CSV table of C-alpha atoms and ligand atoms in Angstrom, one decimal:
chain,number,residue,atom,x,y,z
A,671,UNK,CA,6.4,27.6,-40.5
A,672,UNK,CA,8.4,26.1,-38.0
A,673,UNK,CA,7.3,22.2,-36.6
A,674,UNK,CA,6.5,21.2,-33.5
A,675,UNK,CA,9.4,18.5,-34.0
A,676,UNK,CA,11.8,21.7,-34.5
A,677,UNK,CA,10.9,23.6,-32.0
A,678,UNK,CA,11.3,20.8,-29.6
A,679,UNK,CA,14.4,22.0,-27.2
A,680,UNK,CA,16.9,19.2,-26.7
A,681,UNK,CA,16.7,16.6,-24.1
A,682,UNK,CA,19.0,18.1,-21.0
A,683,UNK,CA,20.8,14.6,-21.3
A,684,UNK,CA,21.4,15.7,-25.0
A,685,UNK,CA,22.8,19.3,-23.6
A,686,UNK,CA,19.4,21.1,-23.6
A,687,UNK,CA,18.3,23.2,-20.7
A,688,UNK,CA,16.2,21.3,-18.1
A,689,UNK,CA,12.5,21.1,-17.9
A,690,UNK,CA,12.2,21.5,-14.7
A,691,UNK,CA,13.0,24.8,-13.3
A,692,UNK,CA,9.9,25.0,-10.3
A,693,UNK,CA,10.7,24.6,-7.0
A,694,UNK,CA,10.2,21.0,-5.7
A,695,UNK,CA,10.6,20.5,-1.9
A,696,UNK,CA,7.5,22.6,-0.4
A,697,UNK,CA,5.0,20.9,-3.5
A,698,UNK,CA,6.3,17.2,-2.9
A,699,UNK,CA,6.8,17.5,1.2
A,700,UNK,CA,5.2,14.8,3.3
A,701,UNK,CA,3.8,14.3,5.8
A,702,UNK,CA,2.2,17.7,6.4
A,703,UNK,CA,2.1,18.5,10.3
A,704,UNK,CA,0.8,22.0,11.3
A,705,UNK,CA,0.0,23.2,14.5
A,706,UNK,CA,-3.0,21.7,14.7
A,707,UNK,CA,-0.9,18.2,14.9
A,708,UNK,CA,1.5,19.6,17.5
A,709,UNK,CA,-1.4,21.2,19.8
A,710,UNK,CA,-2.6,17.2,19.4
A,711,UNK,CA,0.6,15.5,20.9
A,712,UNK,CA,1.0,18.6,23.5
A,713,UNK,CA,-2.5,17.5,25.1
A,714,UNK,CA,-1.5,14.1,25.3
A,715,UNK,CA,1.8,14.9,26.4
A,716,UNK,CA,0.8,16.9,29.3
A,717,UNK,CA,-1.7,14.5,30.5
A,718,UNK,CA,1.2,12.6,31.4
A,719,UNK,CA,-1.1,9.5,30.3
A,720,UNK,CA,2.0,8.1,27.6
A,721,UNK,CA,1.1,4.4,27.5
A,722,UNK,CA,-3.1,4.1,27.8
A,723,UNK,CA,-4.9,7.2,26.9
A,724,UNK,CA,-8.5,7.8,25.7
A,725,UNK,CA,-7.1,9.5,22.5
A,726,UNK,CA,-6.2,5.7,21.1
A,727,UNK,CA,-10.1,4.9,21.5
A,728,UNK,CA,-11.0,8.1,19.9
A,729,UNK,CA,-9.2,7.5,16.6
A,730,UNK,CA,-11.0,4.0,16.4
A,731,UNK,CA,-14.2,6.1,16.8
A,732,UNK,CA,-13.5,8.1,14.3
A,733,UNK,CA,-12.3,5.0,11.8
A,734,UNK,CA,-15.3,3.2,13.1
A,735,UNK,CA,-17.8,6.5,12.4
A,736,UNK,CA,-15.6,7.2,8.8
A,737,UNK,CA,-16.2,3.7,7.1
A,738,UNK,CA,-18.9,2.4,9.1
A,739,UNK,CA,-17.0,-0.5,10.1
A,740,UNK,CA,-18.8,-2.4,13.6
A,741,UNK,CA,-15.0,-3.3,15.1
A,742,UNK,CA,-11.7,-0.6,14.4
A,743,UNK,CA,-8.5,-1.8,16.8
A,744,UNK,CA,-5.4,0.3,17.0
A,745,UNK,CA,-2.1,-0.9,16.6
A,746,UNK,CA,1.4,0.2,16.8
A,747,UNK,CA,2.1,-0.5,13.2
A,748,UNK,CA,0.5,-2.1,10.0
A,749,UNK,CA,2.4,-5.0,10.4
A,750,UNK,CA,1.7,-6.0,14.0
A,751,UNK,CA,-2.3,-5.5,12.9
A,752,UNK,CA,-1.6,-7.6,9.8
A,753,UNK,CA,-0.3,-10.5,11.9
A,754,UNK,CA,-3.1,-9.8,14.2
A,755,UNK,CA,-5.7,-10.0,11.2
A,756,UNK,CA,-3.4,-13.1,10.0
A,757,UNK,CA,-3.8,-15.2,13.5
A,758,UNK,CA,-7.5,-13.7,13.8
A,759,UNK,CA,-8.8,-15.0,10.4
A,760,UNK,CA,-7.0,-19.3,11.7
A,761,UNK,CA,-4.2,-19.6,9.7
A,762,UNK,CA,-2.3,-21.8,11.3
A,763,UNK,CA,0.7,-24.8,10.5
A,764,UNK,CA,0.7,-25.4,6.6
A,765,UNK,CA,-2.4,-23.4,5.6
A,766,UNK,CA,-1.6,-21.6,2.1
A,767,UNK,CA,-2.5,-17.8,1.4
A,768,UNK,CA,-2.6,-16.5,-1.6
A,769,UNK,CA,-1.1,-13.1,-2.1
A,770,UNK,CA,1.2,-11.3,-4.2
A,771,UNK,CA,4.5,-10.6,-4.8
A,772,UNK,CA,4.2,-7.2,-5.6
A,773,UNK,CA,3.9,-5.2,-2.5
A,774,UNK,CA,6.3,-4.8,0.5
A,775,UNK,CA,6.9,-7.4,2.9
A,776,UNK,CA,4.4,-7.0,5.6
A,777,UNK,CA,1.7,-8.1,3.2
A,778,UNK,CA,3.0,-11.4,3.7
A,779,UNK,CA,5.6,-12.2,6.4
A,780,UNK,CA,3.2,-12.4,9.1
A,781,UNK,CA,1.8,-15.5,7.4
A,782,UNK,CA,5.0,-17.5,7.7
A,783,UNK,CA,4.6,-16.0,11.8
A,784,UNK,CA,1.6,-17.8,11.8
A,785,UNK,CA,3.0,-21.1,10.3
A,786,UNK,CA,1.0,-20.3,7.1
A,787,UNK,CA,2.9,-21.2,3.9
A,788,UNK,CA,2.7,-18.1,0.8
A,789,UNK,CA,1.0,-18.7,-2.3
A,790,UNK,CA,2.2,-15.7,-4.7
A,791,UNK,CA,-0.2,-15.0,-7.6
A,792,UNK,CA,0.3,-12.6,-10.5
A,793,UNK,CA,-0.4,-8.9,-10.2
A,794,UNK,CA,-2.5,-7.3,-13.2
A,795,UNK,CA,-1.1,-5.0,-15.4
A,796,UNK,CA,-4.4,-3.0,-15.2
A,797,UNK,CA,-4.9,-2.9,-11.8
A,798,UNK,CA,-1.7,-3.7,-10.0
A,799,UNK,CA,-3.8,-6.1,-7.6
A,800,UNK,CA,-3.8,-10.0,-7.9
A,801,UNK,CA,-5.1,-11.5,-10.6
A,802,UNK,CA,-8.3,-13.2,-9.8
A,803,UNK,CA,-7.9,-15.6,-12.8
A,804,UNK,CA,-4.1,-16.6,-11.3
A,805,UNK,CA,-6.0,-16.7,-7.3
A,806,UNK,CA,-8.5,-19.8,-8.9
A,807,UNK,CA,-5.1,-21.7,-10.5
A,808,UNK,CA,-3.4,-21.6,-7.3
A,809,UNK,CA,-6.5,-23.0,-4.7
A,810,UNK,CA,-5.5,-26.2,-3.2
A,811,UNK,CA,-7.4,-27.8,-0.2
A,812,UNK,CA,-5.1,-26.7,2.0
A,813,UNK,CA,-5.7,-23.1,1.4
A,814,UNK,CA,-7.1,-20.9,4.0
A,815,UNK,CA,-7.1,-16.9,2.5
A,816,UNK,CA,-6.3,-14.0,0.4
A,817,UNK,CA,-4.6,-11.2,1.2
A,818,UNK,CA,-5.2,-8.6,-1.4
A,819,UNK,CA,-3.4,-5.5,-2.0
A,820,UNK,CA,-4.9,-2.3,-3.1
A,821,UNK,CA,-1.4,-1.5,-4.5
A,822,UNK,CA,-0.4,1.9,-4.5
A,823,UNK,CA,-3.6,2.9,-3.6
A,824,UNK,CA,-5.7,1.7,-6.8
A,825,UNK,CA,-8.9,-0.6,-5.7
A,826,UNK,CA,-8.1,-4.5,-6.3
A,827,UNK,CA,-10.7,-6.3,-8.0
A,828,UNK,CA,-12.7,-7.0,-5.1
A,829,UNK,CA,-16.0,-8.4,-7.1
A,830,UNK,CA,-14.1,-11.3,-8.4
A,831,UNK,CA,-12.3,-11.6,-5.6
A,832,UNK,CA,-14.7,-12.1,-3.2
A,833,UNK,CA,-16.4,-14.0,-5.3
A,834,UNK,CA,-14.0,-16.8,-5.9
A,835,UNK,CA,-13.1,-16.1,-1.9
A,836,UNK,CA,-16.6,-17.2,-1.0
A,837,UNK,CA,-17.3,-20.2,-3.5
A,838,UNK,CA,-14.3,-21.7,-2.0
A,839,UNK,CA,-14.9,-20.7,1.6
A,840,UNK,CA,-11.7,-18.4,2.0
A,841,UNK,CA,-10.7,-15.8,4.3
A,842,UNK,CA,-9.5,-12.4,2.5
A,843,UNK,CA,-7.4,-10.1,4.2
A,844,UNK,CA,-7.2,-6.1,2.8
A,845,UNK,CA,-4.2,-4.4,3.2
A,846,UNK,CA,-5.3,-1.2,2.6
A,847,UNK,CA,-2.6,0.2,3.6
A,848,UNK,CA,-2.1,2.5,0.5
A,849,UNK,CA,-5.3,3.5,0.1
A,850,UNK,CA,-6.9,5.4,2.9
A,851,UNK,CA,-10.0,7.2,0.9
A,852,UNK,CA,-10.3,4.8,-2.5
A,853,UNK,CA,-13.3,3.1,-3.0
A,854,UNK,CA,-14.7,0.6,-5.0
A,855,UNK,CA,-18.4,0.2,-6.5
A,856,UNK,CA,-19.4,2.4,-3.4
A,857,UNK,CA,-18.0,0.2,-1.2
A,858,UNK,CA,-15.0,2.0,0.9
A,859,UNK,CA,-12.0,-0.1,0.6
A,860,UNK,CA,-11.4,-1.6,4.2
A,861,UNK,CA,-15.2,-2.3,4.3
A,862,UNK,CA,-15.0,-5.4,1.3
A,863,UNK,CA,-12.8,-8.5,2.8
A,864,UNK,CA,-13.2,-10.3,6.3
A,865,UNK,CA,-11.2,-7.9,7.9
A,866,UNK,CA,-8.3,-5.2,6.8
A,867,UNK,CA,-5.6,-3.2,7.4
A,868,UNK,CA,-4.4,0.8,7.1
A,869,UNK,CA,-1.0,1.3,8.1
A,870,UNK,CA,-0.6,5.0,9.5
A,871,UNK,CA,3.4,4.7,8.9
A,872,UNK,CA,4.6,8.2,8.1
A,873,UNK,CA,4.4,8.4,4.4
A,874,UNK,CA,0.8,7.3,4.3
A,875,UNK,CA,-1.9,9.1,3.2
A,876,UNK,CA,-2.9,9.1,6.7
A,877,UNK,CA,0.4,9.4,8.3
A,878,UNK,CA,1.4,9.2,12.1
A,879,UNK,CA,4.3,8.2,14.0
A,880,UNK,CA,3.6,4.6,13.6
A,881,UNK,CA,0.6,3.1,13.4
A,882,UNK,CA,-2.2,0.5,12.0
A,883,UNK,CA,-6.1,0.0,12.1
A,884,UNK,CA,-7.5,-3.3,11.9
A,885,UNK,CA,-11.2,-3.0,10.5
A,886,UNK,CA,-13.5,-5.8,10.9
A,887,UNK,CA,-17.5,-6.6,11.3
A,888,UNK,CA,-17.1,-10.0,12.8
A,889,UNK,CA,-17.0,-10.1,16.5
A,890,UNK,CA,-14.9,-13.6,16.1
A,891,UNK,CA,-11.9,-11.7,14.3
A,892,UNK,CA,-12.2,-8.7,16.7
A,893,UNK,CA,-12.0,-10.7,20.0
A,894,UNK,CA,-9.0,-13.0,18.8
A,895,UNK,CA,-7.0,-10.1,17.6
A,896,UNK,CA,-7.9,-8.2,21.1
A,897,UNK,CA,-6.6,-11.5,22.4
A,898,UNK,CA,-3.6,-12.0,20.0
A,899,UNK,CA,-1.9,-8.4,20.9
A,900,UNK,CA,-4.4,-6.3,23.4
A,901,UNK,CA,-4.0,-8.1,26.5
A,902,UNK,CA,-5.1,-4.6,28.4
A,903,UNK,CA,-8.3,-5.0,27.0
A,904,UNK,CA,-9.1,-8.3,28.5
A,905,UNK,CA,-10.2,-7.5,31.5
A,906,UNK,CA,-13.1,-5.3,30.5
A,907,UNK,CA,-14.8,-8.4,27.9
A,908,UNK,CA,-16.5,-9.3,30.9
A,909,UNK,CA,-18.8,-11.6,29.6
A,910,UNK,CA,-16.4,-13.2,27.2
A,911,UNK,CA,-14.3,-16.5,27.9
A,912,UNK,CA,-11.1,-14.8,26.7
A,913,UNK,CA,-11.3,-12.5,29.9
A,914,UNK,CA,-9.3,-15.3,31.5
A,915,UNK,CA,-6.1,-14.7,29.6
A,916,UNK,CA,-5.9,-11.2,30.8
A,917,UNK,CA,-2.8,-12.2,32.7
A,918,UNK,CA,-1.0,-13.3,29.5
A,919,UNK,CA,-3.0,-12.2,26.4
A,920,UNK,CA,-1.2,-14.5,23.8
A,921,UNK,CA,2.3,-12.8,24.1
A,922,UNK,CA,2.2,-9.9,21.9
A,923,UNK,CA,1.6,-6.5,22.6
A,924,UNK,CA,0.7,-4.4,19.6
A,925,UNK,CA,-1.2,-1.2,20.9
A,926,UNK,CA,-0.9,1.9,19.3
A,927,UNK,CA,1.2,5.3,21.3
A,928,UNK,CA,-1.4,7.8,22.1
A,929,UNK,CA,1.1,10.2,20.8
A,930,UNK,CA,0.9,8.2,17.4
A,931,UNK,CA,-2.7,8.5,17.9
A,932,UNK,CA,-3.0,12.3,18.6
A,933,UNK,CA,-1.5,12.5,15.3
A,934,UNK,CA,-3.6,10.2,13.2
A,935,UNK,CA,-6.5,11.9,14.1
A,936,UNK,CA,-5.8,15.4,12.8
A,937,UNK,CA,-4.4,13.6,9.7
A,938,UNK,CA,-7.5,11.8,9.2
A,939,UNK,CA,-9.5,15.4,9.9
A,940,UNK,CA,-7.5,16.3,6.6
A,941,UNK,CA,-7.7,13.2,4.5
A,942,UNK,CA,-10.2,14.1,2.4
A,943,UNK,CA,-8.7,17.3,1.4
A,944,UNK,CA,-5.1,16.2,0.9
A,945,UNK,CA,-6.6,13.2,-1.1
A,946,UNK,CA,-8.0,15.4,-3.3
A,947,UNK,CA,-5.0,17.5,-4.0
A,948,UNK,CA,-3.2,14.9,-4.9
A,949,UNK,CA,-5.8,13.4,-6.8
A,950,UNK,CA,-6.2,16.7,-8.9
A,951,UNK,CA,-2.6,16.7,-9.7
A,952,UNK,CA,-1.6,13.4,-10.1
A,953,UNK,CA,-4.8,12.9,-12.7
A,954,UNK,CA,-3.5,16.2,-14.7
A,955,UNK,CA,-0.1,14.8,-15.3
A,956,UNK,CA,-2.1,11.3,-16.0
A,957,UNK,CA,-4.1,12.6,-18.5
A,958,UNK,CA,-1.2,14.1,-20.7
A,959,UNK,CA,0.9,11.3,-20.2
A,960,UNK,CA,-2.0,9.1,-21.6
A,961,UNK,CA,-2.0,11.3,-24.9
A,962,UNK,CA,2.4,10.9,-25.4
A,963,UNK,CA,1.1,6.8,-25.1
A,964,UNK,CA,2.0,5.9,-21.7
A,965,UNK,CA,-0.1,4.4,-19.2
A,966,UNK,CA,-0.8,6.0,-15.9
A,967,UNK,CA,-2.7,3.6,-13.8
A,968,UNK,CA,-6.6,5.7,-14.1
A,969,UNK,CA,-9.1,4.3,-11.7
A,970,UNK,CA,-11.3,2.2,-13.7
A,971,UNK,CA,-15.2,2.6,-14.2
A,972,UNK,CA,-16.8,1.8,-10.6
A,973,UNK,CA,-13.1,2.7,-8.4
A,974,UNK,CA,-12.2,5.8,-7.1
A,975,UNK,CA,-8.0,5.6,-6.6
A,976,UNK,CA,-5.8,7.7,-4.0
A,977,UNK,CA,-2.3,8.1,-5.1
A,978,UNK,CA,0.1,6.7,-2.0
A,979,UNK,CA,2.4,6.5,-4.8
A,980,UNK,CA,2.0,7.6,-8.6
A,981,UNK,CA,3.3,4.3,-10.7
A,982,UNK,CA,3.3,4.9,-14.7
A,983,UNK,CA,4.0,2.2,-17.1
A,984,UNK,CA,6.2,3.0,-19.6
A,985,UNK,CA,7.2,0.1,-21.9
A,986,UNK,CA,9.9,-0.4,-24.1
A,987,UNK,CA,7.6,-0.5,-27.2
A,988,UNK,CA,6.4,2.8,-26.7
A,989,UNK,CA,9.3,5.0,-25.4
A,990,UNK,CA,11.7,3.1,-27.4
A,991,UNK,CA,14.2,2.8,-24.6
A,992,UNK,CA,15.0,0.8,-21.6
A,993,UNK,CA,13.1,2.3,-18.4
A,994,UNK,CA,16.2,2.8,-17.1
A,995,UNK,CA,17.2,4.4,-20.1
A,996,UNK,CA,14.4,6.8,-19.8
A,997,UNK,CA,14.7,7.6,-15.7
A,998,UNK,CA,17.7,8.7,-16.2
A,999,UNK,CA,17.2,11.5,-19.2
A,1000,UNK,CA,13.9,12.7,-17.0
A,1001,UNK,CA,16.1,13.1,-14.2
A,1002,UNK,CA,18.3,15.5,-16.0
A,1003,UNK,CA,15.3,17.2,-17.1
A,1004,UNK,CA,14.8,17.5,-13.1
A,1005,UNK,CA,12.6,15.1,-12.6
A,1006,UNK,CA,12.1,12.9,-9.2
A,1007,UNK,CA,11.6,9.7,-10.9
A,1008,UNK,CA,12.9,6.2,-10.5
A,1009,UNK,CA,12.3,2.4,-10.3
A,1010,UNK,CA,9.2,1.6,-7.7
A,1011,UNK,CA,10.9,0.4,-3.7
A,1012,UNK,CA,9.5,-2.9,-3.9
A,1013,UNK,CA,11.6,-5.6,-4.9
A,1014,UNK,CA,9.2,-8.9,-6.0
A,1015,UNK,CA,8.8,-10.7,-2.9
A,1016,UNK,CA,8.7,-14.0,-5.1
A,1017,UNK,CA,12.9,-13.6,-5.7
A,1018,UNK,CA,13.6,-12.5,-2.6
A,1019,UNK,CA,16.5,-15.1,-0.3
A,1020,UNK,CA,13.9,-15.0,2.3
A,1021,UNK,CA,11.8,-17.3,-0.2
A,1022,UNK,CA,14.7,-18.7,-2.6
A,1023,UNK,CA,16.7,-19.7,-0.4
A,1024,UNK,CA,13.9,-21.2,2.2
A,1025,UNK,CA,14.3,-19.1,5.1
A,1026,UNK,CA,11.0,-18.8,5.0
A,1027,UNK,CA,10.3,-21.8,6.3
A,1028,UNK,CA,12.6,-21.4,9.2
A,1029,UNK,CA,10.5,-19.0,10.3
A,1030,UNK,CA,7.5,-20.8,9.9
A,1031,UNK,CA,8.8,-24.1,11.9
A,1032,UNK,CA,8.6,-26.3,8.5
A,1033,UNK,CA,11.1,-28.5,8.9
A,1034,UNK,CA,10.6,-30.0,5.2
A,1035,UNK,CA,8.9,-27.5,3.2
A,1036,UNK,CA,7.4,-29.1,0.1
A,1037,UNK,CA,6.9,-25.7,-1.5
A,1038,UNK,CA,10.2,-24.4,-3.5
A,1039,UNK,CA,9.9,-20.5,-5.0
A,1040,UNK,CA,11.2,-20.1,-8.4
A,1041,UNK,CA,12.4,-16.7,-9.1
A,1042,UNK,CA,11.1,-17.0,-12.8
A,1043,UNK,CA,7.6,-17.9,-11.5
A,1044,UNK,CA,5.4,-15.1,-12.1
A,1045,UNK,CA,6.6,-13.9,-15.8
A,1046,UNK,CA,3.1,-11.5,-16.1
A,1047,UNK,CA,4.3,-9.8,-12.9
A,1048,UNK,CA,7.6,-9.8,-13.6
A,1049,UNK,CA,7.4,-7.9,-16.9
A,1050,UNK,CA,4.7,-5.2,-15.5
A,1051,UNK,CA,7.2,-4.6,-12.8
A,1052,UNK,CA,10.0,-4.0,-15.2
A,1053,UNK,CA,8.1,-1.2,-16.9
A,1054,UNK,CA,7.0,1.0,-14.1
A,1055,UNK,CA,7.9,4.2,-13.4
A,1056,UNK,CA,7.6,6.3,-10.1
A,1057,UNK,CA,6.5,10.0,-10.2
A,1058,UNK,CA,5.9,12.2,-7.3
A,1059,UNK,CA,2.4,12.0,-6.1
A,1060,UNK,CA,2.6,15.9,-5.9
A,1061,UNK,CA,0.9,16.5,-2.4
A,1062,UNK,CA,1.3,20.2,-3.0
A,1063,UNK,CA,2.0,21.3,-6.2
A,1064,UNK,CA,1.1,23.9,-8.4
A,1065,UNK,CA,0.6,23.8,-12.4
A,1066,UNK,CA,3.5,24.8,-13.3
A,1067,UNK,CA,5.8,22.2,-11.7
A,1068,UNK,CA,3.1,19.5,-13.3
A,1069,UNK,CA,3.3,21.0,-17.1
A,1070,UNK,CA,6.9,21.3,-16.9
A,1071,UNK,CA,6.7,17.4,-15.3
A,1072,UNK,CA,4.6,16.9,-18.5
A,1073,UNK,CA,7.1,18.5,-20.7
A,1074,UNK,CA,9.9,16.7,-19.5
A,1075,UNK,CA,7.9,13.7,-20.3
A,1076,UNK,CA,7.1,15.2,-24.4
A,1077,UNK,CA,11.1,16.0,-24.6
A,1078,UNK,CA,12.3,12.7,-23.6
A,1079,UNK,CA,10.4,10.7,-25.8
A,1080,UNK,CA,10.9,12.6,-28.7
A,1081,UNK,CA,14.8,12.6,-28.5
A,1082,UNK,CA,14.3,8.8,-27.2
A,1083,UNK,CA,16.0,7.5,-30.3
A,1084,UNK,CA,19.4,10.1,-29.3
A,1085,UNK,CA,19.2,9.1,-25.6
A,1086,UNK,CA,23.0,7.0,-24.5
A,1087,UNK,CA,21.7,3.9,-23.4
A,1088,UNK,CA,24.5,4.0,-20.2
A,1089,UNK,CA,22.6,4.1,-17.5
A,1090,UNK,CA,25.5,3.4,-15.0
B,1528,PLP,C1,1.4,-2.6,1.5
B,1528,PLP,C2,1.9,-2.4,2.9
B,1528,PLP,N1,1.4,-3.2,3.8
B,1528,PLP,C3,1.8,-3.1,5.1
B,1528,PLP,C4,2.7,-2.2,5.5
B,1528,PLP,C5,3.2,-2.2,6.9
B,1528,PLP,O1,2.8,-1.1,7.6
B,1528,PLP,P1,3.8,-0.5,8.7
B,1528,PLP,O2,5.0,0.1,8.1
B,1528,PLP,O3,2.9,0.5,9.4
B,1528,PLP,O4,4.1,-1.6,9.6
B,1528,PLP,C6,3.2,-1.3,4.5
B,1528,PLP,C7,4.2,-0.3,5.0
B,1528,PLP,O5,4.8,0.4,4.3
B,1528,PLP,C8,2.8,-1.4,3.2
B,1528,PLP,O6,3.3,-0.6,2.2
């Protein structure tokens, strides 16, 4: 009889044939725009309306109506509606936040715009959202908020979170960014912290051509982001004391293009649908890549995820190899994998080397980053993995991911350890 170990082809980095032989660029394109989104724009376009069109207060509607939120604001990008959320919420000169390090840079740059000072905590290795044990160690009196990332799109531990945010009278801030759809113990994500944050950038799950959402129920948080970066709306607050800024607003100007806008509402027509897709597919491969001993990041008990990006674990112990090591012999199988795109903000020169505080108009800044700070985070990082999130695919191209997978860790102990 012959085994399974013998009738294992060889690794394609070993000289076997490749894995992967399914087509790739139809199953893993992104964003998907149909005619639907080009009729959209072309209504908008012809109105000749460019700058301030009703489409912009449509798609808040339609946030407003989809997670039941009393105050949705448009903005020309998740960053502008972070700072906006940021300036909103008080932080101000020397005020610490508490956020990660793993996530890109717009989770926490606005802060330093504000004069705030970042507080990074460690990621979980479960999760991939900040630690609520490492948030406690790191309150001080002078801190102000939170700013929690559903990384990836897998729910943060918002109980605890809030929880700890509460008893100590904090602010928390979600960038949801990367998970238009999740949820979490029936709650929606965006609907949990003081007030949160979809970017609509165009790889999102609910893409446009630029874009953010601010979500809020307090009126407080609403009006001083309307203030912060809306000065057009200004005028019509007629009964509020703000109205007499209109002239100014506070300098920024952060609306959204109703062309971006035409866009995000057919995507957002669609979410539920392409979620689900992806969902399906990404939680296939999951499964099998659970049984060979890896760890796909499930949702846990309570969470639903969305996959913004498919992240696996793979640590040395169990492949054997490197990650590096074992990138490189799935990408000969065919594969699209590689190291995650965010670098840990924690090591970054904009924090080692204090330009930070530059920014933030601390002329002696008594906070010093140390790029060793963080080990928890630091190792998770160095075992992850990124996989397509598969917005179209098909099972064939998944069981032949899935088989690359089986291949490459059974040859693990052949596989050349040269990964330049
Ligand atoms: C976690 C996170 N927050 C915020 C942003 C900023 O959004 P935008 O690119 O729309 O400014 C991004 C964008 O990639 C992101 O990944």
């Amino acid at each position: 009889m012959t085994s399974i170990a013998s009738a294992m082809p060889r690794a394609a980095i070993l000289g076997g044939p490749a894995a992967i032989s399914a087509p790739q660029g139809e199953a893993n394109r992104w964003p998907l725009i149909t005619e639907e989104d080009e009729a959209a724009v072309l209504d908008v376009l012809r109105s000749g309306e460019l700058s301030i069109h009703p489409v912009v207060n449509e798609l808040e509607a339609d946030y407003r109506a989809w997670l039941g939120s009393k105050h949705a604001i448009a903005h020309n990008n998740g960053t502008s509606a972070l700072h906006g959320a940021m300036h909103a919420v008080g932080i101000g000169p020397g005020d610490e936040v508490i956020v990660p390090s793993a996530t890109w840079w717009a989770s926490v740059m606005p802060i330093v715009h504000c004069g705030g000072v970042p507080v990074f905590a460690e990621s979980e290795r479960d999760s991939l959202g900040l630690d609520p044990a490492s948030i406690e160690e790191r309150i001080t009196d002078r801190t102000k908020a939170i700013v929690v990332v559903h990384l990836f799109g897998m729910p943060s531990k918002m109980n605890e979170i809030m929880a700890i945010a509460r008893r100590h009278d904090l602010k928390v801030i979600e960038d949801a960014s990367h998970a238009h759809g999740a949820n979490y113990h029936g709650s929606p994500i965006g609907t949990i912290g003081d007030v949160a944050v979809f970017s609509m950038q165009a790889n999102k799950l609910c893409p446009s051509a630029e874009g953010g959402m601010l979500l809020t129920d307090d009126d407080g948080i609403a009006e001083r982001v309307i203030r912060y970066g809306h000065y057009e709306r200004l005028l019509g607050m007629t009964t509020s004391p703000n109205r007499r800024f209109a002239a100014t607003g506070y300098g920024l100007k952060s609306r959204m293009s109703p062309l971006s806008a035409a866009v995000a509402r057919v995507q957002l027509r669609h979410l539920k649908a392409r979620n689900a897709v992806r969902n399906r597919n990404c939680i296939r491969v999951s499964r099998e890549l659970l049984t060979l001993g890896l760890q796909p990041f499930l949702a846990p008990a309570g969470s639903e995820r969305v996959y913004f990006e498919f992240l696996i674990s793979c640590p040395e112990g169990t492949t054997g190899v490197p990650v590096e090591v074992f990138a490189k012999a799935l990408q000969a199988e065919g594969a699209l994998v590689g190291a995650p795109r965010y670098p840990l903000l924690h090591q970054q020169p904009m924090f080692t080397e204090g330009t930070w505080a530059e920014i933030a108009r601390i002329p002696s800044p008594t906070k010093v980053y140390d790029p060793m700070d963080l080990p928890a985070t630091i190792a998770g990082n160095a075992t992850l993995l990124k996989l397509p999130t598969f917005p179209q695919a098909g099972d064939d191209l998944l069981d032949q991911y899935v088989q690359a997978f089986r291949k490459v860790l059974h040859h693990s102990a052949e596989l050349p350890r040269d990964t330049a």
